[in-house]
Amino acid sequence: AEIESHDEVVRLLLGLAPKQRAAVLLTAILEYSADEAGQMLGLRASSVRALTTRARAQMKNEVVNPA
């Protein structure tokens, strides 16, 4: 079950746009702040937060309404 969950998370992350994926990986998984992630990505912190919010909504939608 753990491997299946891991595979599902990877599948969901790969379905994101590259900037969204980077924002989620940096903030949610590697636990950088939006400011730190923004510096790494060359974006404002507010842009990182927006990307992360949209990415999470997309991933949630994929789980609730799989294609």
CSV table of C-alpha atoms in Angstrom, one decimal:
chain,number,residue,atom,x,y,z
A,1,ALA,CA,0.0,0.0,0.0
A,2,GLU,CA,2.9,2.4,0.8
A,3,ILE,CA,4.4,1.8,-2.6
A,4,GLU,CA,1.1,2.4,-4.3
A,5,SER,CA,0.6,5.7,-2.4
A,6,HIS,CA,4.2,6.8,-3.4
A,7,ASP,CA,3.5,5.9,-7.1
A,8,GLU,CA,0.2,7.9,-6.9
A,9,VAL,CA,2.0,11.0,-5.5
A,10,VAL,CA,4.7,10.8,-8.2
A,11,ARG,CA,2.0,10.4,-10.9
A,12,LEU,CA,0.1,13.5,-9.5
A,13,LEU,CA,3.3,15.5,-9.4
A,14,LEU,CA,4.3,14.6,-12.9
A,15,GLY,CA,0.9,15.8,-14.1
A,16,LEU,CA,1.7,19.3,-12.9
A,17,ALA,CA,3.2,22.1,-14.9
A,18,PRO,CA,7.0,22.4,-14.2
A,19,LYS,CA,6.7,25.6,-12.2
A,20,GLN,CA,3.9,24.2,-10.1
A,21,ARG,CA,5.8,21.0,-9.5
A,22,ALA,CA,8.8,22.9,-8.4
A,23,ALA,CA,6.8,25.1,-6.1
A,24,VAL,CA,5.1,22.1,-4.5
A,25,LEU,CA,8.4,20.2,-4.1
A,26,LEU,CA,10.2,23.1,-2.6
A,27,THR,CA,7.5,24.2,-0.1
A,28,ALA,CA,5.5,21.1,0.8
A,29,ILE,CA,8.2,18.4,0.5
A,30,LEU,CA,11.5,20.1,1.2
A,31,GLU,CA,9.8,22.6,3.6
A,32,TYR,CA,11.3,25.8,2.2
A,33,SER,CA,9.3,29.0,2.8
A,34,ALA,CA,7.6,30.7,-0.1
A,35,ASP,CA,10.2,33.4,0.1
A,36,GLU,CA,13.1,30.9,-0.1
A,37,ALA,CA,11.4,29.0,-2.9
A,38,GLY,CA,10.7,32.2,-4.8
A,39,GLN,CA,14.4,33.1,-4.6
A,40,MET,CA,15.4,29.7,-6.0
A,41,LEU,CA,12.8,29.9,-8.8
A,42,GLY,CA,13.2,33.6,-9.6
A,43,LEU,CA,9.6,34.3,-8.6
A,44,ARG,CA,7.9,36.4,-6.0
A,45,ALA,CA,6.7,34.6,-2.8
A,46,SER,CA,3.1,35.4,-3.8
A,47,SER,CA,3.6,33.7,-7.1
A,48,VAL,CA,5.0,30.6,-5.4
A,49,ARG,CA,2.0,30.5,-3.1
A,50,ALA,CA,-0.4,30.9,-6.1
A,51,LEU,CA,1.4,28.1,-8.0
A,52,THR,CA,1.2,25.8,-4.9
A,53,THR,CA,-2.5,26.6,-4.4
A,54,ARG,CA,-3.4,25.8,-8.0
A,55,ALA,CA,-1.2,22.7,-8.0
A,56,ARG,CA,-2.9,21.3,-4.8
A,57,ALA,CA,-6.3,22.0,-6.3
A,58,GLN,CA,-5.4,20.2,-9.5
A,59,MET,CA,-4.0,17.2,-7.6
A,60,LYS,CA,-7.1,17.0,-5.4
A,61,ASN,CA,-9.3,17.1,-8.5
A,62,GLU,CA,-7.3,14.3,-10.0
A,63,VAL,CA,-7.8,12.2,-6.9
A,64,VAL,CA,-11.5,13.0,-6.5
A,65,ASN,CA,-12.4,12.8,-10.2
A,66,PRO,CA,-9.8,10.5,-11.9
A,67,ALA,CA,-9.8,10.6,-15.7
